[in-house]
Amino acid sequence: MKNRAAYFGVFTALALIFSYIETLIPIQFGTPGIKLGLANLVVVIVLFKTGWKEALLLSVTRIVLAGFIFGSLFSIVYSLAGGVLSLGIMTLLARTGRFSVAGVSMAGGVSHNIGQLIVAMLAVETYQVGYYLPVLLIAGLITGAVIGAVAGEVLKRIRNIERI
């Protein structure tokens, strides 16, 4: 594939822009750690358009860069835990061919929150943060559905573009 580095640069830039935009949204959902996950839109598109290896590289690169630019080392650890678990689950479900883009994204949203919750339990050395689980599951389903619906529409419109 030609221009692979250029495509990767564009996708990374888009994911970082979406991460930045999300920092500007002043909406608080009442529970720590709940975000829309705009940057995951790019990851889902790359997963379906190119494959899991490229999506993993993009996800890790975006998380590390965004963490250093907009967050902290601890936010990088939380995001990596959620991002890697999420991408693993999304990859498995996408490979079956039995789930829509929105379904895969919803599973990704839920598993991302579970990954972050596991890190939180380890960090504070108590299972009591697990009480957030029901709220995080609902939030992951909702945000995953939104991101998945948008990603599905984008994928329909770029279907004619060469496989990158």
CSV table of C-alpha atoms in Angstrom, one decimal:
chain,number,residue,atom,x,y,z
A,1,MET,CA,0.0,0.0,0.0
A,2,LYS,CA,1.4,3.3,-1.0
A,3,ASN,CA,1.1,6.4,1.2
A,4,ARG,CA,0.7,4.3,4.4
A,5,ALA,CA,2.6,6.8,6.5
A,6,ALA,CA,0.6,9.7,5.1
A,7,TYR,CA,-2.7,8.0,6.0
A,8,PHE,CA,-1.4,7.1,9.4
A,9,GLY,CA,-0.4,10.8,10.0
A,10,VAL,CA,-3.9,12.0,8.9
A,11,PHE,CA,-5.7,9.5,11.1
A,12,THR,CA,-3.4,10.4,14.1
A,13,ALA,CA,-4.0,14.1,13.6
A,14,LEU,CA,-7.8,13.6,13.3
A,15,ALA,CA,-7.8,11.5,16.5
A,16,LEU,CA,-5.8,14.2,18.3
A,17,ILE,CA,-8.1,16.9,17.1
A,18,PHE,CA,-11.1,15.0,18.3
A,19,SER,CA,-9.3,14.5,21.7
A,20,TYR,CA,-8.7,18.2,21.9
A,21,ILE,CA,-12.3,19.0,21.0
A,22,GLU,CA,-13.5,16.7,23.7
A,23,THR,CA,-11.5,18.7,26.3
A,24,LEU,CA,-13.3,21.8,25.2
A,25,ILE,CA,-16.8,20.3,25.8
A,26,PRO,CA,-17.9,21.6,29.3
A,27,ILE,CA,-20.4,18.8,29.9
A,28,GLN,CA,-20.0,16.8,33.1
A,29,PHE,CA,-21.9,13.6,33.2
A,30,GLY,CA,-21.9,13.3,37.0
A,31,THR,CA,-19.6,10.3,37.1
A,32,PRO,CA,-15.8,10.7,36.9
A,33,GLY,CA,-14.3,9.4,33.6
A,34,ILE,CA,-17.4,9.4,31.4
A,35,LYS,CA,-16.7,11.0,28.0
A,36,LEU,CA,-18.1,10.7,24.6
A,37,GLY,CA,-14.9,9.3,23.2
A,38,LEU,CA,-14.8,11.3,19.9
A,39,ALA,CA,-11.2,10.0,19.1
A,40,ASN,CA,-12.6,6.5,19.1
A,41,LEU,CA,-14.5,7.4,16.0
A,42,VAL,CA,-11.3,7.4,14.1
A,43,VAL,CA,-10.1,4.2,15.7
A,44,VAL,CA,-13.3,2.4,14.8
A,45,ILE,CA,-13.1,3.6,11.2
A,46,VAL,CA,-9.4,2.5,10.9
A,47,LEU,CA,-10.3,-0.9,12.5
A,48,PHE,CA,-12.9,-1.6,9.8
A,49,LYS,CA,-11.0,0.0,6.9
A,50,THR,CA,-7.5,-1.3,7.5
A,51,GLY,CA,-7.4,-3.8,10.3
A,52,TRP,CA,-6.6,-4.3,14.0
A,53,LYS,CA,-2.8,-3.7,13.8
A,54,GLU,CA,-3.2,-0.3,12.3
A,55,ALA,CA,-6.1,0.5,14.7
A,56,LEU,CA,-3.9,-0.6,17.7
A,57,LEU,CA,-1.0,1.5,16.6
A,58,LEU,CA,-3.3,4.5,16.1
A,59,SER,CA,-5.0,4.0,19.4
A,60,VAL,CA,-1.8,3.7,21.4
A,61,THR,CA,-0.1,6.6,19.6
A,62,ARG,CA,-3.2,8.8,20.1
A,63,ILE,CA,-3.5,7.9,23.8
A,64,VAL,CA,0.1,8.6,24.6
A,65,LEU,CA,0.3,11.9,22.6
A,66,ALA,CA,-3.1,13.1,23.9
A,67,GLY,CA,-2.1,12.1,27.4
A,68,PHE,CA,1.1,14.1,27.3
A,69,ILE,CA,-0.6,17.1,25.6
A,70,PHE,CA,-3.9,17.3,27.5
A,71,GLY,CA,-3.6,14.9,30.4
A,72,SER,CA,-1.1,13.2,32.7
A,73,LEU,CA,0.8,10.0,33.0
A,74,PHE,CA,-2.0,8.5,35.1
A,75,SER,CA,-4.5,9.4,32.4
A,76,ILE,CA,-2.3,7.6,29.9
A,77,VAL,CA,-2.4,4.5,32.0
A,78,TYR,CA,-6.2,4.6,32.4
A,79,SER,CA,-6.7,5.3,28.7
A,80,LEU,CA,-4.3,2.6,27.6
A,81,ALA,CA,-6.0,0.0,29.8
A,82,GLY,CA,-9.4,0.9,28.4
A,83,GLY,CA,-8.2,1.4,24.8
A,84,VAL,CA,-6.3,-1.9,24.5
A,85,LEU,CA,-9.1,-4.0,26.1
A,86,SER,CA,-11.7,-2.1,24.0
A,87,LEU,CA,-9.7,-2.7,20.7
A,88,GLY,CA,-9.2,-6.4,21.5
A,89,ILE,CA,-12.9,-6.9,22.1
A,90,MET,CA,-13.9,-4.9,19.0
A,91,THR,CA,-11.4,-6.8,16.9
A,92,LEU,CA,-12.8,-10.1,18.0
A,93,LEU,CA,-16.4,-9.0,17.3
A,94,ALA,CA,-15.6,-7.4,14.0
A,95,ARG,CA,-13.9,-10.6,12.8
A,96,THR,CA,-17.0,-12.6,13.3
A,97,GLY,CA,-19.0,-10.5,10.8
A,98,ARG,CA,-22.1,-10.9,13.0
A,99,PHE,CA,-22.1,-7.4,14.5
A,100,SER,CA,-22.8,-4.0,13.0
A,101,VAL,CA,-20.3,-1.2,13.3
A,102,ALA,CA,-22.5,0.2,16.0
A,103,GLY,CA,-22.6,-3.1,17.9
A,104,VAL,CA,-18.9,-3.4,17.7
A,105,SER,CA,-18.5,0.1,18.9
A,106,MET,CA,-20.9,-0.4,21.8
A,107,ALA,CA,-19.0,-3.4,23.0
A,108,GLY,CA,-15.8,-1.3,22.7
A,109,GLY,CA,-17.4,1.5,24.8
A,110,VAL,CA,-18.4,-0.9,27.5
A,111,SER,CA,-15.1,-2.7,27.6
A,112,HIS,CA,-13.1,0.5,27.6
A,113,ASN,CA,-14.9,1.6,30.8
A,114,ILE,CA,-14.3,-1.9,32.3
A,115,GLY,CA,-10.6,-1.6,31.5
A,116,GLN,CA,-10.4,1.8,33.2
A,117,LEU,CA,-12.4,0.6,36.2
A,118,ILE,CA,-10.0,-2.3,36.7
A,119,VAL,CA,-7.1,0.1,36.7
A,120,ALA,CA,-9.0,2.3,39.2
A,121,MET,CA,-9.6,-0.6,41.5
A,122,LEU,CA,-5.9,-1.5,41.4
A,123,ALA,CA,-4.8,2.1,41.9
A,124,VAL,CA,-7.0,2.7,45.0
A,125,GLU,CA,-6.7,-0.9,46.2
A,126,THR,CA,-10.4,-1.3,46.8
A,127,TYR,CA,-13.2,-2.9,44.9
A,128,GLN,CA,-15.6,-0.2,46.1
A,129,VAL,CA,-15.1,1.8,42.9
A,130,GLY,CA,-16.8,-1.1,41.2
A,131,TYR,CA,-20.1,0.5,42.3
A,132,TYR,CA,-19.6,2.7,39.3
A,133,LEU,CA,-20.0,-0.3,37.0
A,134,PRO,CA,-23.7,0.0,36.2
A,135,VAL,CA,-23.4,3.7,35.3
A,136,LEU,CA,-20.2,3.0,33.3
A,137,LEU,CA,-21.9,0.2,31.4
A,138,ILE,CA,-24.8,2.4,30.4
A,139,ALA,CA,-22.5,5.2,29.5
A,140,GLY,CA,-20.4,2.8,27.4
A,141,LEU,CA,-23.5,1.5,25.6
A,142,ILE,CA,-24.8,5.0,24.8
A,143,THR,CA,-21.5,6.6,23.7
A,144,GLY,CA,-20.5,3.4,21.8
A,145,ALA,CA,-23.8,3.6,20.0
A,146,VAL,CA,-23.3,7.2,19.0
A,147,ILE,CA,-19.7,6.7,17.9
A,148,GLY,CA,-20.7,3.5,16.1
A,149,ALA,CA,-23.6,5.1,14.2
A,150,VAL,CA,-21.4,7.9,13.0
A,151,ALA,CA,-18.5,5.5,12.1
A,152,GLY,CA,-21.0,3.4,10.2
A,153,GLU,CA,-22.2,6.3,8.1
A,154,VAL,CA,-18.6,7.5,7.4
A,155,LEU,CA,-17.7,4.0,6.3
A,156,LYS,CA,-20.6,3.8,3.9
A,157,ARG,CA,-19.5,7.1,2.3
A,158,ILE,CA,-15.8,6.1,2.0
A,159,ARG,CA,-16.5,2.6,0.7
A,160,ASN,CA,-15.2,3.6,-2.8
A,161,ILE,CA,-11.9,4.8,-1.5
A,162,GLU,CA,-9.0,2.3,-1.9
A,163,ARG,CA,-8.4,0.0,1.0
A,164,ILE,CA,-5.6,1.7,3.0
